[in-house]
mmCIF file of C-alpha atoms in Angstrom:
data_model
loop_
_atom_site.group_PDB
_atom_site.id
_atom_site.type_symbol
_atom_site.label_atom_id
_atom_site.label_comp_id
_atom_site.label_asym_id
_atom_site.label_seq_id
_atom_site.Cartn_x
_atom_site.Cartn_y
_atom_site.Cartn_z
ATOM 1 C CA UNK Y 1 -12.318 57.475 40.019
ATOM 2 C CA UNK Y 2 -16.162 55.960 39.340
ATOM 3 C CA UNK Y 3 -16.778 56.919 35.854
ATOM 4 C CA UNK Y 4 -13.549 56.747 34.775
ATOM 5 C CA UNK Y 5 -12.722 55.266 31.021
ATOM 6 C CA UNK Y 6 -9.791 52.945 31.569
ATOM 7 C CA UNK Y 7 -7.489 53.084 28.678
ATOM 8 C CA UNK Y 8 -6.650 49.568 28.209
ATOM 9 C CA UNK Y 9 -2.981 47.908 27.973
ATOM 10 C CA UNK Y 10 -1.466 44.488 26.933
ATOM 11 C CA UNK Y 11 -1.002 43.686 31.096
ATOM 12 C CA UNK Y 12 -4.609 44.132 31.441
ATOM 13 C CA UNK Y 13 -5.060 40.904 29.814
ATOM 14 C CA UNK Y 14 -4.552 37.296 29.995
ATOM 15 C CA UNK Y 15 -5.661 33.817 28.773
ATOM 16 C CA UNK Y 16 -7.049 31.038 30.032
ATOM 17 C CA UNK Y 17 -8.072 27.734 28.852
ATOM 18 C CA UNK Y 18 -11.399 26.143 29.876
ATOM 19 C CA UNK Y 19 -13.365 22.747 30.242
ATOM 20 C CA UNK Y 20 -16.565 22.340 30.409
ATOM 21 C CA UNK Y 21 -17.917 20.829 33.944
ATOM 22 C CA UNK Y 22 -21.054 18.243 34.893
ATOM 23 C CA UNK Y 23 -24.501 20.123 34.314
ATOM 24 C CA UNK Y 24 -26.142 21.733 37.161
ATOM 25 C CA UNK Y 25 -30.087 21.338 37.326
ATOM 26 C CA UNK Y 26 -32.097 23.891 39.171
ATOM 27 C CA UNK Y 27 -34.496 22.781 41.762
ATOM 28 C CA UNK Y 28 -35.673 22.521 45.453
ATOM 29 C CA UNK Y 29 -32.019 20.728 45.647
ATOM 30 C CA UNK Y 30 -29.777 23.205 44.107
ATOM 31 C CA UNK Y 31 -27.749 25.474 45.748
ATOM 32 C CA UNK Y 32 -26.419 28.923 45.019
ATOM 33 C CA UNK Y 33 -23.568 29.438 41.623
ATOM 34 C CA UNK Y 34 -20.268 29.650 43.065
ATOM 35 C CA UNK Y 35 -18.658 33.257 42.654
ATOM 36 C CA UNK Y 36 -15.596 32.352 41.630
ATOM 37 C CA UNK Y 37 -16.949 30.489 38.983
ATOM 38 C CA UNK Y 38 -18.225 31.124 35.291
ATOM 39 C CA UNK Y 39 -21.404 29.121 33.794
ATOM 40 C CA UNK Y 40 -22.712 28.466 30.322
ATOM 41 C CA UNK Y 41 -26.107 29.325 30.248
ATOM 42 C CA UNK Y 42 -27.935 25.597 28.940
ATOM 43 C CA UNK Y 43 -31.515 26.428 29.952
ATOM 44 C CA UNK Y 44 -33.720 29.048 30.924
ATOM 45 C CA UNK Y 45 -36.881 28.433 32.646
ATOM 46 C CA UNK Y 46 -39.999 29.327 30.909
ATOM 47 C CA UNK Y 47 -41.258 30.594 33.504
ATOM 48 C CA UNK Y 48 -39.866 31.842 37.589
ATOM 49 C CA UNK Y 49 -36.574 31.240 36.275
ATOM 50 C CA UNK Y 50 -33.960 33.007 38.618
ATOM 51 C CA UNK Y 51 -31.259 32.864 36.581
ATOM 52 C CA UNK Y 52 -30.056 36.771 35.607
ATOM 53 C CA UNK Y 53 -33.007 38.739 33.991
ATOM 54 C CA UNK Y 54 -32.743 38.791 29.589
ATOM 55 C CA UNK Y 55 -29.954 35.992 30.014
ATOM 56 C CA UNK Y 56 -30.488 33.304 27.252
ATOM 57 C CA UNK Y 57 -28.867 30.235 26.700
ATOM 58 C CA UNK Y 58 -25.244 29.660 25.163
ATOM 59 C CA UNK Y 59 -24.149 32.828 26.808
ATOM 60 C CA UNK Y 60 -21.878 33.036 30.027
ATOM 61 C CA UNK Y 61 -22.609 34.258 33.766
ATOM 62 C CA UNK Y 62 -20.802 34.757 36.158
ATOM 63 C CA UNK Y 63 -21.262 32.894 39.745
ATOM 64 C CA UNK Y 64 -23.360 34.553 42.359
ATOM 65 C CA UNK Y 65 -24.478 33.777 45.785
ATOM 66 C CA UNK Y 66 -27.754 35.194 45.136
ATOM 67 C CA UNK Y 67 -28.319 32.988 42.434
ATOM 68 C CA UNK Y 68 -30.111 29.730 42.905
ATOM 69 C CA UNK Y 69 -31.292 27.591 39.859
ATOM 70 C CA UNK Y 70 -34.788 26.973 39.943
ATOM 71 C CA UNK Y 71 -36.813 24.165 38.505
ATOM 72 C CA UNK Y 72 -35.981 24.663 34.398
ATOM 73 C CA UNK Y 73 -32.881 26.264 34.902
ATOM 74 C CA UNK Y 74 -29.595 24.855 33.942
ATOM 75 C CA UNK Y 75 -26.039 25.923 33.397
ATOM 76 C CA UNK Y 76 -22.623 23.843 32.917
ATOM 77 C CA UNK Y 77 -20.026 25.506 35.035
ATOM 78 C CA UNK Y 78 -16.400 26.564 33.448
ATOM 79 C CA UNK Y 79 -13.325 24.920 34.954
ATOM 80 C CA UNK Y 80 -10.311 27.366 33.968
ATOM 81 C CA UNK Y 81 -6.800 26.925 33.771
ATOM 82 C CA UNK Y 82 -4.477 30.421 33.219
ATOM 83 C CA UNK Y 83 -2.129 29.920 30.913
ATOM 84 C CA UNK Y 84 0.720 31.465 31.645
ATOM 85 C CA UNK Y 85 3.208 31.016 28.955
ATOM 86 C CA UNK Y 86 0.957 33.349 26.783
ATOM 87 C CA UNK Y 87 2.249 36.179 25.587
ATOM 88 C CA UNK Y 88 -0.756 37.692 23.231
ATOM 89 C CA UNK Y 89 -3.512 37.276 21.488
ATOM 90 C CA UNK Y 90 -5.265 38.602 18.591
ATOM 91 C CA UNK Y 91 -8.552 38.280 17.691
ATOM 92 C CA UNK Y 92 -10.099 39.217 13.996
ATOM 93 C CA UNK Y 93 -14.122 39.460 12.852
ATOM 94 C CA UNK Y 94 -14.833 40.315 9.599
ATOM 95 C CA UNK Y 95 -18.254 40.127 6.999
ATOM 96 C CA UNK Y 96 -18.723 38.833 3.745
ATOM 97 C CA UNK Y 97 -19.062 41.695 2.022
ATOM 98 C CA UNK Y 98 -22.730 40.717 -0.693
ATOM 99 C CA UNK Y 99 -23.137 43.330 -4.017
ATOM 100 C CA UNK Y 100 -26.621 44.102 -4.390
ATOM 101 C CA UNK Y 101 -26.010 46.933 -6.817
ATOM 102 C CA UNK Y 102 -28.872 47.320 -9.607
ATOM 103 C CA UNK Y 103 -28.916 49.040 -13.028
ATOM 104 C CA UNK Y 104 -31.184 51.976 -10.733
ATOM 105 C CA UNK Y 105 -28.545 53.049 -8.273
ATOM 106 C CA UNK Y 106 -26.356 55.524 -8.867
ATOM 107 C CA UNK Y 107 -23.391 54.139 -7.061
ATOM 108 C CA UNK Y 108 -22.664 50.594 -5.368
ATOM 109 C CA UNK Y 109 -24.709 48.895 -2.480
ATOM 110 C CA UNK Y 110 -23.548 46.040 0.014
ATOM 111 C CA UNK Y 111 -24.968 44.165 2.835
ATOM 112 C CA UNK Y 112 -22.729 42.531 4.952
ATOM 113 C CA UNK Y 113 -23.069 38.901 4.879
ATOM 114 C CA UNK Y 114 -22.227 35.835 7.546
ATOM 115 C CA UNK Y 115 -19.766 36.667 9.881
ATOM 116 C CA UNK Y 116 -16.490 35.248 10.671
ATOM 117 C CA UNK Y 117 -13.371 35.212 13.809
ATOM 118 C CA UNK Y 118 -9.969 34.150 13.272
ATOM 119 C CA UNK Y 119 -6.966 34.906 15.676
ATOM 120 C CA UNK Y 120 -4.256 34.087 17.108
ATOM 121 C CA UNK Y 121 -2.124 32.777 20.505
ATOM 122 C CA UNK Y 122 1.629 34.253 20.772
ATOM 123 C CA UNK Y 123 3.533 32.268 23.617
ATOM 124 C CA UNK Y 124 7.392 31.269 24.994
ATOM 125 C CA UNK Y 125 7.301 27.629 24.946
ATOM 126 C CA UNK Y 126 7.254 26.529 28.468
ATOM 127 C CA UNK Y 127 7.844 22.666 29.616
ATOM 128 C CA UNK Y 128 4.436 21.298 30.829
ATOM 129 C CA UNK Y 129 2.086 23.792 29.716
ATOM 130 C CA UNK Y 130 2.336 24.862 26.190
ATOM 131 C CA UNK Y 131 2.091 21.172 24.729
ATOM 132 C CA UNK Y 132 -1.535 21.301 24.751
ATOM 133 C CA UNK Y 133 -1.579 23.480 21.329
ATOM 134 C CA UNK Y 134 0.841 20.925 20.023
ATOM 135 C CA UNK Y 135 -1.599 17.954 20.845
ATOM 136 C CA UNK Y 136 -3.995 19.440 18.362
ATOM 137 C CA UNK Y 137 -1.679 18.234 15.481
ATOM 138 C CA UNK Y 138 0.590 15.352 17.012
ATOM 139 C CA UNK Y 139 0.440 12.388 19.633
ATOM 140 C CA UNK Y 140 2.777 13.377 22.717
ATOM 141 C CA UNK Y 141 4.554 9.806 23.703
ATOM 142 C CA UNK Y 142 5.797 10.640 27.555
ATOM 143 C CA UNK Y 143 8.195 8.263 29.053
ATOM 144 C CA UNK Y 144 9.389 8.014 32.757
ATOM 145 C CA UNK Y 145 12.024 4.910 32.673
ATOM 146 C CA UNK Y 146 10.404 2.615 31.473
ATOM 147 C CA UNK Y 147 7.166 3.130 31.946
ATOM 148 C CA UNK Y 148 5.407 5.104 28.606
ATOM 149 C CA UNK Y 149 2.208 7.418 28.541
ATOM 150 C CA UNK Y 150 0.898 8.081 24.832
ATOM 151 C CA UNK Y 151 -1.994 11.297 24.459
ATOM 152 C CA UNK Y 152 -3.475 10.821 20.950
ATOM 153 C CA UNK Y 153 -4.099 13.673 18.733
ATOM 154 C CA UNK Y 154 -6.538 15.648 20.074
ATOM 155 C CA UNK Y 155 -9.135 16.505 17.699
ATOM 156 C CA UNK Y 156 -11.739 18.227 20.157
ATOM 157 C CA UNK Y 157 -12.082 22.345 19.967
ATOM 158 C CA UNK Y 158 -10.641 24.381 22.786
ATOM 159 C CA UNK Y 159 -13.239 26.652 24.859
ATOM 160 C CA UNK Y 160 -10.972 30.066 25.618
ATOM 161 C CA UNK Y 161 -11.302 32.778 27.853
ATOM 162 C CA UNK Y 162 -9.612 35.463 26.742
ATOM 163 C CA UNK Y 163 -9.353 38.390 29.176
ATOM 164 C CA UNK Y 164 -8.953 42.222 28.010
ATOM 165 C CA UNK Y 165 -8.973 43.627 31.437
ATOM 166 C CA UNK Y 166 -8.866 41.784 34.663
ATOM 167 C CA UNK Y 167 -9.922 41.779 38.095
ATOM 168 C CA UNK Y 168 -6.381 42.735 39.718
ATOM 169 C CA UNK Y 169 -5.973 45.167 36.508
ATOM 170 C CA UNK Y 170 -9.070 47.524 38.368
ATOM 171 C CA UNK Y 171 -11.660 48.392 36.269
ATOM 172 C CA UNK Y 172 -15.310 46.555 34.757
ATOM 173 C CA UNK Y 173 -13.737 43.467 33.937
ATOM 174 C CA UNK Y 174 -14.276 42.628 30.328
ATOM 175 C CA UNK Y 175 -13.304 38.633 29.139
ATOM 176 C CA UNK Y 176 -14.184 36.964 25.719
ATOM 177 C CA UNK Y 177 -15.832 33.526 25.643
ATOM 178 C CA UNK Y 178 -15.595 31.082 22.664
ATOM 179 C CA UNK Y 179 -14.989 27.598 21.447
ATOM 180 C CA UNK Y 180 -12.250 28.172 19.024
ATOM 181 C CA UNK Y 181 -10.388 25.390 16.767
ATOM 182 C CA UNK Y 182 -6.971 25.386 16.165
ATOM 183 C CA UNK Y 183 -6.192 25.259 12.471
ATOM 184 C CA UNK Y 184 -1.857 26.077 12.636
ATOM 185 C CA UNK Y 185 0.482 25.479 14.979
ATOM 186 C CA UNK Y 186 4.294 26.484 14.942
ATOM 187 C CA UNK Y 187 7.474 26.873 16.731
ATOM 188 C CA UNK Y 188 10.933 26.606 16.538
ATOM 189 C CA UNK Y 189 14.657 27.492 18.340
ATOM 190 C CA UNK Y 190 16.684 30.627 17.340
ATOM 191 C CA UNK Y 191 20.183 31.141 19.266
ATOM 192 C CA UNK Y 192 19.946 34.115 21.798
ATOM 193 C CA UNK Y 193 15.980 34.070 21.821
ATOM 194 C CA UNK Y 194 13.566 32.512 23.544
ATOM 195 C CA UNK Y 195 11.804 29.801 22.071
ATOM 196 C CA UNK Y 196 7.763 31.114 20.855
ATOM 197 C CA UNK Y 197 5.213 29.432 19.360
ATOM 198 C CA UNK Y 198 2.043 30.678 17.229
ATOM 199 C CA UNK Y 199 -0.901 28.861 16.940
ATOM 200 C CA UNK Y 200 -4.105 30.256 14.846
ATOM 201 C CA UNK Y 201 -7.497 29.329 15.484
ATOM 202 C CA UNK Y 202 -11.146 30.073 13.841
ATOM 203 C CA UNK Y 203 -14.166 30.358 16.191
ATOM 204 C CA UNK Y 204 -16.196 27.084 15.630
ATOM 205 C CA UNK Y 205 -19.995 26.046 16.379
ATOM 206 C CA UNK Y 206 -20.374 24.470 19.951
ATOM 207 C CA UNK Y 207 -23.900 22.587 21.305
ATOM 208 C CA UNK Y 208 -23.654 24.694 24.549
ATOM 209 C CA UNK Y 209 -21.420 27.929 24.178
ATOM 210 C CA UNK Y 210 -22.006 30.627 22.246
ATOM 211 C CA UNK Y 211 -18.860 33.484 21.471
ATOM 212 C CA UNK Y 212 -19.631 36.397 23.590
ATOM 213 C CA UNK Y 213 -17.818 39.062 25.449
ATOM 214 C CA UNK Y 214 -18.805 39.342 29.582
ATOM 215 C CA UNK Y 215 -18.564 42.557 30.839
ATOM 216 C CA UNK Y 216 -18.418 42.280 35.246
ATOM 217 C CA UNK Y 217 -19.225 45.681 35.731
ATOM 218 C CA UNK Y 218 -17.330 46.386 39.431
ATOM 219 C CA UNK Y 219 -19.281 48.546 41.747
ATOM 220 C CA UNK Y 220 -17.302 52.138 41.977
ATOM 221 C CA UNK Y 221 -14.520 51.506 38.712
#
């Protein structure tokens, strides 16, 4: 029913991983965002941009054929990967919380401070997709006979999309953008249960992306 407030639930959601693509240029040349793709706002044009009215850079779009980069525009589009071995995710903000009580007030004042986002990624450990966490703290050596592939630690934060309510869910769909490192990583064997993993993370400053929810708000939900 249009209107409707969707009470949201743990399907609703998923994860995805993302890399950053090559930067597209607006121009005469350009051609329209894809719109199955997400973009990283780099630059807006001063002036005729066509980029979405009030957008500003380090925020995310999503792909449009009626939008064409003009000269002064820029974005760097979002390659995703869904990672399926997830099972949830938490995210946390909180403030520092500053005293500016003086000897003339009657009780206690605060202001709240710089702001800060920790969470966490709950997932089964699944063969040939959940080692990319683990590459954050240790080289994976992979041998095939006897030929031997090493992946050095990889020290580089992780750009996330984390999804509270999807396209197939129905609804606005509502996904959180943010470069995140990875600051713990565990998991471990128990007899009769699956094998999980936890990894934490803590948002973390990026040249391009800022943290920022994207609401797709779907004609009729």
């Amino acid at each position: 029913m249009a209107g409707e407030k969707k009470r949201l639930i743990g399907r609703d959601g998923e994860v995805y991983a993302a890399a950053k693509g090559a930067l597209i240029e607006g121009g005469a040349d350009a051609a329209s965002l894809n719109a199955d793709t997400y973009y990283i706002v780099k630059s807006v044009a001063a002036t005729g941009s066509t980029l979405p009215a009030g957008i500003e850079p380090g925020y995310v779009i999503k792909g449009n054929a009626g939008i064409t980069p003009a000269e002064g525009d820029s974005v760097i589009p979002l390659n995703l990967t869904k990672k399926c071995d997830v099972t949830n995710f938490s995210i946390e903000y909180s403030a520092d919380e500053i005293d500016v009580t003086t000897l003339c007030d009657n009780e206690r004042n605060y202001r709240a401070g710089f702001t800060d986002a920790t969470g966490s990624i709950d997932g089964v450990t699944t063969l040939g997709v959940s080692e990319y966490l683990a590459n954050k703290f240790l080289p994976i050596v992979t041998q095939t006979g006897e030929t031997v592939e090493v992946s050095e630690i990889n020290g580089e934060p992780l750009i996330v999309r984390l999804v509270l309510n999807k396209k197939t869910a129905g609804g606005d769909i509502l996904s959180y953008f943010a470069p995140i490192a990875i600051t713990s990583y565990n998991l471990g064997a128990a007899v009769d249960d699956a094998q999980t993993y936890t990894g934490s993370f803590r948002n973390t400053p990026d040249d391009d992306l800022k943290p920022c929810l994207l609401k797709e708000i779907v004609a009729g939900a």
